[in-house]
Amino acid sequence: MNIIGEKIVLRALEDKDNEMLLSIINDPTIEYLLGGWSFPISKENQKAWFDSLKYNDKQLRCTVEIREEAEAIGVVMLTDIDYKNGNAEIHIKLLNNENRKKGYGTEAIKCLVNYAFSELRLHTIYARISEHNIASKKLFEKCGFTLEGLLKDRLYKNGKYISIMSYSVVNSEVIC
């Protein structure tokens, strides 16, 4: 089942997305803004990673596709899905191109959060955002996430430690 918004569709990752995924992971600007780190990834390594993916009910990875053009522009995902306690972490990565600042990221977050609350019966969705990632902070705040706290010096980027801001949104309807 695809998750359909006004301007975007969230669908399963497909082999045809490897080129887009490779562009995201090898973009140094995107890598600097996100947690973790990565080595340069070749097409062969990207394909091997994709082929190694197996069904995992603790993760939901979706391609963000522009609905009218059927163009893949990024990924949005839920990870560490905890069905017992009703929470999961959300992540988004969009290509660094002309598709930014058109509302696609906002809609992707809202669609996935709505799906998590209404279909997966989750109660809280959280995001961890590096303190220097102003665009992501604005995006998640626009989507109703609130700042919960600061995790000091958790990332090492460009020769210095960076703190992570913890954001969350709670389903307004308590599920018993």
mmCIF file with all atom_site columns, C-alpha atoms in Angstrom:
data_model
loop_
_atom_site.group_PDB
_atom_site.id
_atom_site.type_symbol
_atom_site.label_atom_id
_atom_site.label_alt_id
_atom_site.label_comp_id
_atom_site.label_asym_id
_atom_site.label_entity_id
_atom_site.label_seq_id
_atom_site.pdbx_PDB_ins_code
_atom_site.Cartn_x
_atom_site.Cartn_y
_atom_site.Cartn_z
_atom_site.occupancy
_atom_site.B_iso_or_equiv
_atom_site.pdbx_formal_charge
_atom_site.auth_seq_id
_atom_site.auth_comp_id
_atom_site.auth_asym_id
_atom_site.auth_atom_id
_atom_site.pdbx_PDB_model_num
ATOM 1   C CA . MET A 1 1   ? 0.000  0.000  0.000   1.00 0.00 ? 1   MET A CA 1
ATOM 2   C CA . ASN A 1 2   ? 1.296  3.439  -0.919  1.00 0.00 ? 2   ASN A CA 1
ATOM 3   C CA . ILE A 1 3   ? 0.743  6.459  1.313   1.00 0.00 ? 3   ILE A CA 1
ATOM 4   C CA . ILE A 1 4   ? -0.689 9.179  -0.897  1.00 0.00 ? 4   ILE A CA 1
ATOM 5   C CA . GLY A 1 5   ? -0.582 12.886 -0.174  1.00 0.00 ? 5   GLY A CA 1
ATOM 6   C CA . GLU A 1 6   ? -1.587 15.893 -2.258  1.00 0.00 ? 6   GLU A CA 1
ATOM 7   C CA . LYS A 1 7   ? 1.813  16.408 -3.906  1.00 0.00 ? 7   LYS A CA 1
ATOM 8   C CA . ILE A 1 8   ? 3.749  13.277 -2.951  1.00 0.00 ? 8   ILE A CA 1
ATOM 9   C CA . VAL A 1 9   ? 3.485  9.515  -2.713  1.00 0.00 ? 9   VAL A CA 1
ATOM 10  C CA . LEU A 1 10  ? 5.359  7.464  -0.140  1.00 0.00 ? 10  LEU A CA 1
ATOM 11  C CA . ARG A 1 11  ? 6.106  4.047  -1.595  1.00 0.00 ? 11  ARG A CA 1
ATOM 12  C CA . ALA A 1 12  ? 8.393  1.114  -0.956  1.00 0.00 ? 12  ALA A CA 1
ATOM 13  C CA . LEU A 1 13  ? 12.034 1.444  -1.955  1.00 0.00 ? 13  LEU A CA 1
ATOM 14  C CA . GLU A 1 14  ? 12.699 -0.116 -5.342  1.00 0.00 ? 14  GLU A CA 1
ATOM 15  C CA . ASP A 1 15  ? 15.819 -1.039 -7.247  1.00 0.00 ? 15  ASP A CA 1
ATOM 16  C CA . LYS A 1 16  ? 15.279 1.979  -9.518  1.00 0.00 ? 16  LYS A CA 1
ATOM 17  C CA . ASP A 1 17  ? 15.839 4.246  -6.463  1.00 0.00 ? 17  ASP A CA 1
ATOM 18  C CA . ASN A 1 18  ? 19.487 3.236  -6.070  1.00 0.00 ? 18  ASN A CA 1
ATOM 19  C CA . GLU A 1 19  ? 20.788 6.155  -8.141  1.00 0.00 ? 19  GLU A CA 1
ATOM 20  C CA . MET A 1 20  ? 18.821 8.654  -6.040  1.00 0.00 ? 20  MET A CA 1
ATOM 21  C CA . LEU A 1 21  ? 19.923 6.967  -2.792  1.00 0.00 ? 21  LEU A CA 1
ATOM 22  C CA . LEU A 1 22  ? 23.543 7.010  -3.966  1.00 0.00 ? 22  LEU A CA 1
ATOM 23  C CA . SER A 1 23  ? 23.296 10.747 -4.694  1.00 0.00 ? 23  SER A CA 1
ATOM 24  C CA . ILE A 1 24  ? 22.000 11.404 -1.176  1.00 0.00 ? 24  ILE A CA 1
ATOM 25  C CA . ILE A 1 25  ? 24.589 9.308  0.650   1.00 0.00 ? 25  ILE A CA 1
ATOM 26  C CA . ASN A 1 26  ? 27.508 10.726 -1.334  1.00 0.00 ? 26  ASN A CA 1
ATOM 27  C CA . ASP A 1 27  ? 26.433 14.373 -0.965  1.00 0.00 ? 27  ASP A CA 1
ATOM 28  C CA . PRO A 1 28  ? 28.848 15.944 1.563   1.00 0.00 ? 28  PRO A CA 1
ATOM 29  C CA . THR A 1 29  ? 26.391 18.738 2.429   1.00 0.00 ? 29  THR A CA 1
ATOM 30  C CA . ILE A 1 30  ? 23.706 16.236 3.417   1.00 0.00 ? 30  ILE A CA 1
ATOM 31  C CA . GLU A 1 31  ? 26.193 14.027 5.280   1.00 0.00 ? 31  GLU A CA 1
ATOM 32  C CA . TYR A 1 32  ? 27.389 17.010 7.341   1.00 0.00 ? 32  TYR A CA 1
ATOM 33  C CA . LEU A 1 33  ? 23.838 17.827 8.455   1.00 0.00 ? 33  LEU A CA 1
ATOM 34  C CA . LEU A 1 34  ? 22.933 14.290 9.519   1.00 0.00 ? 34  LEU A CA 1
ATOM 35  C CA . GLY A 1 35  ? 24.101 12.021 12.300  1.00 0.00 ? 35  GLY A CA 1
ATOM 36  C CA . GLY A 1 36  ? 26.620 9.286  11.810  1.00 0.00 ? 36  GLY A CA 1
ATOM 37  C CA . TRP A 1 37  ? 29.159 9.198  9.049   1.00 0.00 ? 37  TRP A CA 1
ATOM 38  C CA . SER A 1 38  ? 29.805 7.388  5.833   1.00 0.00 ? 38  SER A CA 1
ATOM 39  C CA . PHE A 1 39  ? 32.557 6.546  3.432   1.00 0.00 ? 39  PHE A CA 1
ATOM 40  C CA . PRO A 1 40  ? 32.133 7.310  -0.263  1.00 0.00 ? 40  PRO A CA 1
ATOM 41  C CA . ILE A 1 41  ? 29.772 4.638  -1.619  1.00 0.00 ? 41  ILE A CA 1
ATOM 42  C CA . SER A 1 42  ? 30.138 3.067  -5.056  1.00 0.00 ? 42  SER A CA 1
ATOM 43  C CA . LYS A 1 43  ? 27.258 1.909  -7.260  1.00 0.00 ? 43  LYS A CA 1
ATOM 44  C CA . GLU A 1 44  ? 28.255 -1.674 -6.520  1.00 0.00 ? 44  GLU A CA 1
ATOM 45  C CA . ASN A 1 45  ? 28.220 -1.118 -2.743  1.00 0.00 ? 45  ASN A CA 1
ATOM 46  C CA . GLN A 1 46  ? 24.884 0.698  -2.968  1.00 0.00 ? 46  GLN A CA 1
ATOM 47  C CA . LYS A 1 47  ? 23.402 -2.198 -4.943  1.00 0.00 ? 47  LYS A CA 1
ATOM 48  C CA . ALA A 1 48  ? 24.803 -4.742 -2.463  1.00 0.00 ? 48  ALA A CA 1
ATOM 49  C CA . TRP A 1 49  ? 23.280 -2.794 0.453   1.00 0.00 ? 49  TRP A CA 1
ATOM 50  C CA . PHE A 1 50  ? 19.919 -2.599 -1.313  1.00 0.00 ? 50  PHE A CA 1
ATOM 51  C CA . ASP A 1 51  ? 19.986 -6.316 -2.147  1.00 0.00 ? 51  ASP A CA 1
ATOM 52  C CA . SER A 1 52  ? 20.748 -7.142 1.494   1.00 0.00 ? 52  SER A CA 1
ATOM 53  C CA . LEU A 1 53  ? 17.571 -5.428 2.760   1.00 0.00 ? 53  LEU A CA 1
ATOM 54  C CA . LYS A 1 54  ? 15.090 -7.824 4.267   1.00 0.00 ? 54  LYS A CA 1
ATOM 55  C CA . TYR A 1 55  ? 11.636 -7.290 5.642   1.00 0.00 ? 55  TYR A CA 1
ATOM 56  C CA . ASN A 1 56  ? 11.875 -5.837 9.135   1.00 0.00 ? 56  ASN A CA 1
ATOM 57  C CA . ASP A 1 57  ? 8.748  -4.822 11.045  1.00 0.00 ? 57  ASP A CA 1
ATOM 58  C CA . LYS A 1 58  ? 10.866 -2.465 13.177  1.00 0.00 ? 58  LYS A CA 1
ATOM 59  C CA . GLN A 1 59  ? 11.624 -0.222 10.173  1.00 0.00 ? 59  GLN A CA 1
ATOM 60  C CA . LEU A 1 60  ? 9.525  1.392  7.479   1.00 0.00 ? 60  LEU A CA 1
ATOM 61  C CA . ARG A 1 61  ? 11.549 2.901  4.638   1.00 0.00 ? 61  ARG A CA 1
ATOM 62  C CA . CYS A 1 62  ? 9.677  4.861  1.982   1.00 0.00 ? 62  CYS A CA 1
ATOM 63  C CA . THR A 1 63  ? 10.723 6.629  -1.183  1.00 0.00 ? 63  THR A CA 1
ATOM 64  C CA . VAL A 1 64  ? 9.354  10.166 -1.408  1.00 0.00 ? 64  VAL A CA 1
ATOM 65  C CA . GLU A 1 65  ? 8.064  10.596 -4.937  1.00 0.00 ? 65  GLU A CA 1
ATOM 66  C CA . ILE A 1 66  ? 6.543  13.682 -6.573  1.00 0.00 ? 66  ILE A CA 1
ATOM 67  C CA . ARG A 1 67  ? 3.056  12.500 -7.415  1.00 0.00 ? 67  ARG A CA 1
ATOM 68  C CA . GLU A 1 68  ? 2.554  14.187 -10.811 1.00 0.00 ? 68  GLU A CA 1
ATOM 69  C CA . GLU A 1 69  ? 6.007  13.391 -12.145 1.00 0.00 ? 69  GLU A CA 1
ATOM 70  C CA . ALA A 1 70  ? 6.639  10.005 -10.468 1.00 0.00 ? 70  ALA A CA 1
ATOM 71  C CA . GLU A 1 71  ? 10.098 11.392 -9.633  1.00 0.00 ? 71  GLU A CA 1
ATOM 72  C CA . ALA A 1 72  ? 11.916 10.039 -6.560  1.00 0.00 ? 72  ALA A CA 1
ATOM 73  C CA . ILE A 1 73  ? 13.357 12.921 -4.531  1.00 0.00 ? 73  ILE A CA 1
ATOM 74  C CA . GLY A 1 74  ? 14.273 11.307 -1.218  1.00 0.00 ? 74  GLY A CA 1
ATOM 75  C CA . VAL A 1 75  ? 13.444 8.913  1.584   1.00 0.00 ? 75  VAL A CA 1
ATOM 76  C CA . VAL A 1 76  ? 11.476 9.126  4.798   1.00 0.00 ? 76  VAL A CA 1
ATOM 77  C CA . MET A 1 77  ? 11.549 6.365  7.362   1.00 0.00 ? 77  MET A CA 1
ATOM 78  C CA . LEU A 1 78  ? 10.483 5.140  10.749  1.00 0.00 ? 78  LEU A CA 1
ATOM 79  C CA . THR A 1 79  ? 13.116 3.188  12.644  1.00 0.00 ? 79  THR A CA 1
ATOM 80  C CA . ASP A 1 80  ? 13.265 1.498  16.018  1.00 0.00 ? 80  ASP A CA 1
ATOM 81  C CA . ILE A 1 81  ? 9.502  0.980  15.889  1.00 0.00 ? 81  ILE A CA 1
ATOM 82  C CA . ASP A 1 82  ? 8.416  -0.075 19.363  1.00 0.00 ? 82  ASP A CA 1
ATOM 83  C CA . TYR A 1 83  ? 4.877  -1.440 19.108  1.00 0.00 ? 83  TYR A CA 1
ATOM 84  C CA . LYS A 1 84  ? 4.607  -2.188 22.838  1.00 0.00 ? 84  LYS A CA 1
ATOM 85  C CA . ASN A 1 85  ? 5.382  1.366  23.950  1.00 0.00 ? 85  ASN A CA 1
ATOM 86  C CA . GLY A 1 86  ? 4.010  3.008  20.803  1.00 0.00 ? 86  GLY A CA 1
ATOM 87  C CA . ASN A 1 87  ? 6.965  5.026  19.547  1.00 0.00 ? 87  ASN A CA 1
ATOM 88  C CA . ALA A 1 88  ? 9.413  5.265  16.671  1.00 0.00 ? 88  ALA A CA 1
ATOM 89  C CA . GLU A 1 89  ? 12.133 7.548  15.344  1.00 0.00 ? 89  GLU A CA 1
ATOM 90  C CA . ILE A 1 90  ? 11.527 9.402  12.079  1.00 0.00 ? 90  ILE A CA 1
ATOM 91  C CA . HIS A 1 91  ? 14.180 10.389 9.525   1.00 0.00 ? 91  HIS A CA 1
ATOM 92  C CA . ILE A 1 92  ? 14.038 12.248 6.232   1.00 0.00 ? 92  ILE A CA 1
ATOM 93  C CA . LYS A 1 93  ? 16.636 12.775 3.522   1.00 0.00 ? 93  LYS A CA 1
ATOM 94  C CA . LEU A 1 94  ? 15.843 14.741 0.384   1.00 0.00 ? 94  LEU A CA 1
ATOM 95  C CA . LEU A 1 95  ? 17.997 15.326 -2.661  1.00 0.00 ? 95  LEU A CA 1
ATOM 96  C CA . ASN A 1 96  ? 19.835 18.627 -2.507  1.00 0.00 ? 96  ASN A CA 1
ATOM 97  C CA . ASN A 1 97  ? 18.209 20.156 -5.590  1.00 0.00 ? 97  ASN A CA 1
ATOM 98  C CA . GLU A 1 98  ? 15.457 22.401 -6.937  1.00 0.00 ? 98  GLU A CA 1
ATOM 99  C CA . ASN A 1 99  ? 12.756 20.298 -5.251  1.00 0.00 ? 99  ASN A CA 1
ATOM 100 C CA . ARG A 1 100 ? 13.551 21.731 -1.835  1.00 0.00 ? 100 ARG A CA 1
ATOM 101 C CA . LYS A 1 101 ? 11.370 24.393 -0.220  1.00 0.00 ? 101 LYS A CA 1
ATOM 102 C CA . LYS A 1 102 ? 8.285  23.263 -2.137  1.00 0.00 ? 102 LYS A CA 1
ATOM 103 C CA . GLY A 1 103 ? 6.550  21.543 0.758   1.00 0.00 ? 103 GLY A CA 1
ATOM 104 C CA . TYR A 1 104 ? 7.492  17.980 -0.204  1.00 0.00 ? 104 TYR A CA 1
ATOM 105 C CA . GLY A 1 105 ? 9.407  17.360 3.029   1.00 0.00 ? 105 GLY A CA 1
ATOM 106 C CA . THR A 1 106 ? 6.609  18.796 5.162   1.00 0.00 ? 106 THR A CA 1
ATOM 107 C CA . GLU A 1 107 ? 4.039  16.632 3.422   1.00 0.00 ? 107 GLU A CA 1
ATOM 108 C CA . ALA A 1 108 ? 6.232  13.516 3.653   1.00 0.00 ? 108 ALA A CA 1
ATOM 109 C CA . ILE A 1 109 ? 6.670  13.968 7.424   1.00 0.00 ? 109 ILE A CA 1
ATOM 110 C CA . LYS A 1 110 ? 2.967  14.679 7.975   1.00 0.00 ? 110 LYS A CA 1
ATOM 111 C CA . CYS A 1 111 ? 1.862  11.706 5.836   1.00 0.00 ? 111 CYS A CA 1
ATOM 112 C CA . LEU A 1 112 ? 4.193  9.275  7.593   1.00 0.00 ? 112 LEU A CA 1
ATOM 113 C CA . VAL A 1 113 ? 3.299  10.550 11.075  1.00 0.00 ? 113 VAL A CA 1
ATOM 114 C CA . ASN A 1 114 ? -0.403 10.304 10.261  1.00 0.00 ? 114 ASN A CA 1
ATOM 115 C CA . TYR A 1 115 ? 0.119  6.752  8.991   1.00 0.00 ? 115 TYR A CA 1
ATOM 116 C CA . ALA A 1 116 ? 2.079  5.843  12.133  1.00 0.00 ? 116 ALA A CA 1
ATOM 117 C CA . PHE A 1 117 ? -0.680 7.171  14.395  1.00 0.00 ? 117 PHE A CA 1
ATOM 118 C CA . SER A 1 118 ? -3.709 5.947  12.477  1.00 0.00 ? 118 SER A CA 1
ATOM 119 C CA . GLU A 1 119 ? -2.521 2.620  11.046  1.00 0.00 ? 119 GLU A CA 1
ATOM 120 C CA . LEU A 1 120 ? 0.365  1.447  13.225  1.00 0.00 ? 120 LEU A CA 1
ATOM 121 C CA . ARG A 1 121 ? -1.273 2.696  16.439  1.00 0.00 ? 121 ARG A CA 1
ATOM 122 C CA . LEU A 1 122 ? 1.892  4.449  17.557  1.00 0.00 ? 122 LEU A CA 1
ATOM 123 C CA . HIS A 1 123 ? 1.596  7.219  20.132  1.00 0.00 ? 123 HIS A CA 1
ATOM 124 C CA . THR A 1 124 ? 4.875  9.181  19.913  1.00 0.00 ? 124 THR A CA 1
ATOM 125 C CA . ILE A 1 125 ? 7.190  9.892  16.994  1.00 0.00 ? 125 ILE A CA 1
ATOM 126 C CA . TYR A 1 126 ? 10.582 11.425 17.746  1.00 0.00 ? 126 TYR A CA 1
ATOM 127 C CA . ALA A 1 127 ? 13.414 12.919 15.735  1.00 0.00 ? 127 ALA A CA 1
ATOM 128 C CA . ARG A 1 128 ? 17.030 13.600 16.605  1.00 0.00 ? 128 ARG A CA 1
ATOM 129 C CA . ILE A 1 129 ? 18.403 16.613 14.766  1.00 0.00 ? 129 ILE A CA 1
ATOM 130 C CA . SER A 1 130 ? 21.948 17.970 14.861  1.00 0.00 ? 130 SER A CA 1
ATOM 131 C CA . GLU A 1 131 ? 22.000 21.443 16.362  1.00 0.00 ? 131 GLU A CA 1
ATOM 132 C CA . HIS A 1 132 ? 23.426 23.040 13.213  1.00 0.00 ? 132 HIS A CA 1
ATOM 133 C CA . ASN A 1 133 ? 20.712 21.602 10.927  1.00 0.00 ? 133 ASN A CA 1
ATOM 134 C CA . ILE A 1 134 ? 18.471 24.672 10.895  1.00 0.00 ? 134 ILE A CA 1
ATOM 135 C CA . ALA A 1 135 ? 16.356 23.482 7.935   1.00 0.00 ? 135 ALA A CA 1
ATOM 136 C CA . SER A 1 136 ? 15.423 20.221 9.689   1.00 0.00 ? 136 SER A CA 1
ATOM 137 C CA . LYS A 1 137 ? 14.601 22.028 12.950  1.00 0.00 ? 137 LYS A CA 1
ATOM 138 C CA . LYS A 1 138 ? 12.230 24.344 11.043  1.00 0.00 ? 138 LYS A CA 1
ATOM 139 C CA . LEU A 1 139 ? 10.732 21.414 9.110   1.00 0.00 ? 139 LEU A CA 1
ATOM 140 C CA . PHE A 1 140 ? 9.921  19.357 12.194  1.00 0.00 ? 140 PHE A CA 1
ATOM 141 C CA . GLU A 1 141 ? 8.612  22.358 14.131  1.00 0.00 ? 141 GLU A CA 1
ATOM 142 C CA . LYS A 1 142 ? 6.356  23.178 11.166  1.00 0.00 ? 142 LYS A CA 1
ATOM 143 C CA . CYS A 1 143 ? 5.043  19.601 11.370  1.00 0.00 ? 143 CYS A CA 1
ATOM 144 C CA . GLY A 1 144 ? 4.083  19.991 15.041  1.00 0.00 ? 144 GLY A CA 1
ATOM 145 C CA . PHE A 1 145 ? 7.161  18.491 16.716  1.00 0.00 ? 145 PHE A CA 1
ATOM 146 C CA . THR A 1 146 ? 8.333  20.138 19.927  1.00 0.00 ? 146 THR A CA 1
ATOM 147 C CA . LEU A 1 147 ? 11.828 20.356 21.350  1.00 0.00 ? 147 LEU A CA 1
ATOM 148 C CA . GLU A 1 148 ? 12.271 17.993 24.316  1.00 0.00 ? 148 GLU A CA 1
ATOM 149 C CA . GLY A 1 149 ? 15.930 18.331 25.092  1.00 0.00 ? 149 GLY A CA 1
ATOM 150 C CA . LEU A 1 150 ? 19.557 18.480 24.081  1.00 0.00 ? 150 LEU A CA 1
ATOM 151 C CA . LEU A 1 151 ? 22.019 15.609 23.916  1.00 0.00 ? 151 LEU A CA 1
ATOM 152 C CA . LYS A 1 152 ? 25.387 17.311 24.338  1.00 0.00 ? 152 LYS A CA 1
ATOM 153 C CA . ASP A 1 153 ? 28.365 16.614 22.091  1.00 0.00 ? 153 ASP A CA 1
ATOM 154 C CA . ARG A 1 154 ? 26.958 13.454 20.447  1.00 0.00 ? 154 ARG A CA 1
ATOM 155 C CA . LEU A 1 155 ? 28.280 13.932 16.906  1.00 0.00 ? 155 LEU A CA 1
ATOM 156 C CA . TYR A 1 156 ? 31.775 14.619 15.627  1.00 0.00 ? 156 TYR A CA 1
ATOM 157 C CA . LYS A 1 157 ? 31.734 16.614 12.392  1.00 0.00 ? 157 LYS A CA 1
ATOM 158 C CA . ASN A 1 158 ? 34.436 18.686 10.729  1.00 0.00 ? 158 ASN A CA 1
ATOM 159 C CA . GLY A 1 159 ? 36.763 18.472 13.719  1.00 0.00 ? 159 GLY A CA 1
ATOM 160 C CA . LYS A 1 160 ? 34.326 19.405 16.473  1.00 0.00 ? 160 LYS A CA 1
ATOM 161 C CA . TYR A 1 161 ? 31.593 17.900 18.612  1.00 0.00 ? 161 TYR A CA 1
ATOM 162 C CA . ILE A 1 162 ? 27.995 18.826 17.885  1.00 0.00 ? 162 ILE A CA 1
ATOM 163 C CA . SER A 1 163 ? 24.944 18.397 20.100  1.00 0.00 ? 163 SER A CA 1
ATOM 164 C CA . ILE A 1 164 ? 21.721 16.711 19.030  1.00 0.00 ? 164 ILE A CA 1
ATOM 165 C CA . MET A 1 165 ? 18.296 18.197 19.649  1.00 0.00 ? 165 MET A CA 1
ATOM 166 C CA . SER A 1 166 ? 15.504 15.768 20.510  1.00 0.00 ? 166 SER A CA 1
ATOM 167 C CA . TYR A 1 167 ? 12.051 16.569 19.086  1.00 0.00 ? 167 TYR A CA 1
ATOM 168 C CA . SER A 1 168 ? 8.776  14.659 19.342  1.00 0.00 ? 168 SER A CA 1
ATOM 169 C CA . VAL A 1 169 ? 5.105  14.741 18.479  1.00 0.00 ? 169 VAL A CA 1
ATOM 170 C CA . VAL A 1 170 ? 2.476  12.844 20.461  1.00 0.00 ? 170 VAL A CA 1
ATOM 171 C CA . ASN A 1 171 ? -0.772 11.573 19.013  1.00 0.00 ? 171 ASN A CA 1
ATOM 172 C CA . SER A 1 172 ? -3.523 13.811 20.372  1.00 0.00 ? 172 SER A CA 1
ATOM 173 C CA . GLU A 1 173 ? -5.831 10.821 20.675  1.00 0.00 ? 173 GLU A CA 1
ATOM 174 C CA . VAL A 1 174 ? -4.813 8.445  23.457  1.00 0.00 ? 174 VAL A CA 1
ATOM 175 C CA . ILE A 1 175 ? -5.051 4.825  22.326  1.00 0.00 ? 175 ILE A CA 1
ATOM 176 C CA . CYS A 1 176 ? -6.049 2.352  25.038  1.00 0.00 ? 176 CYS A CA 1
#
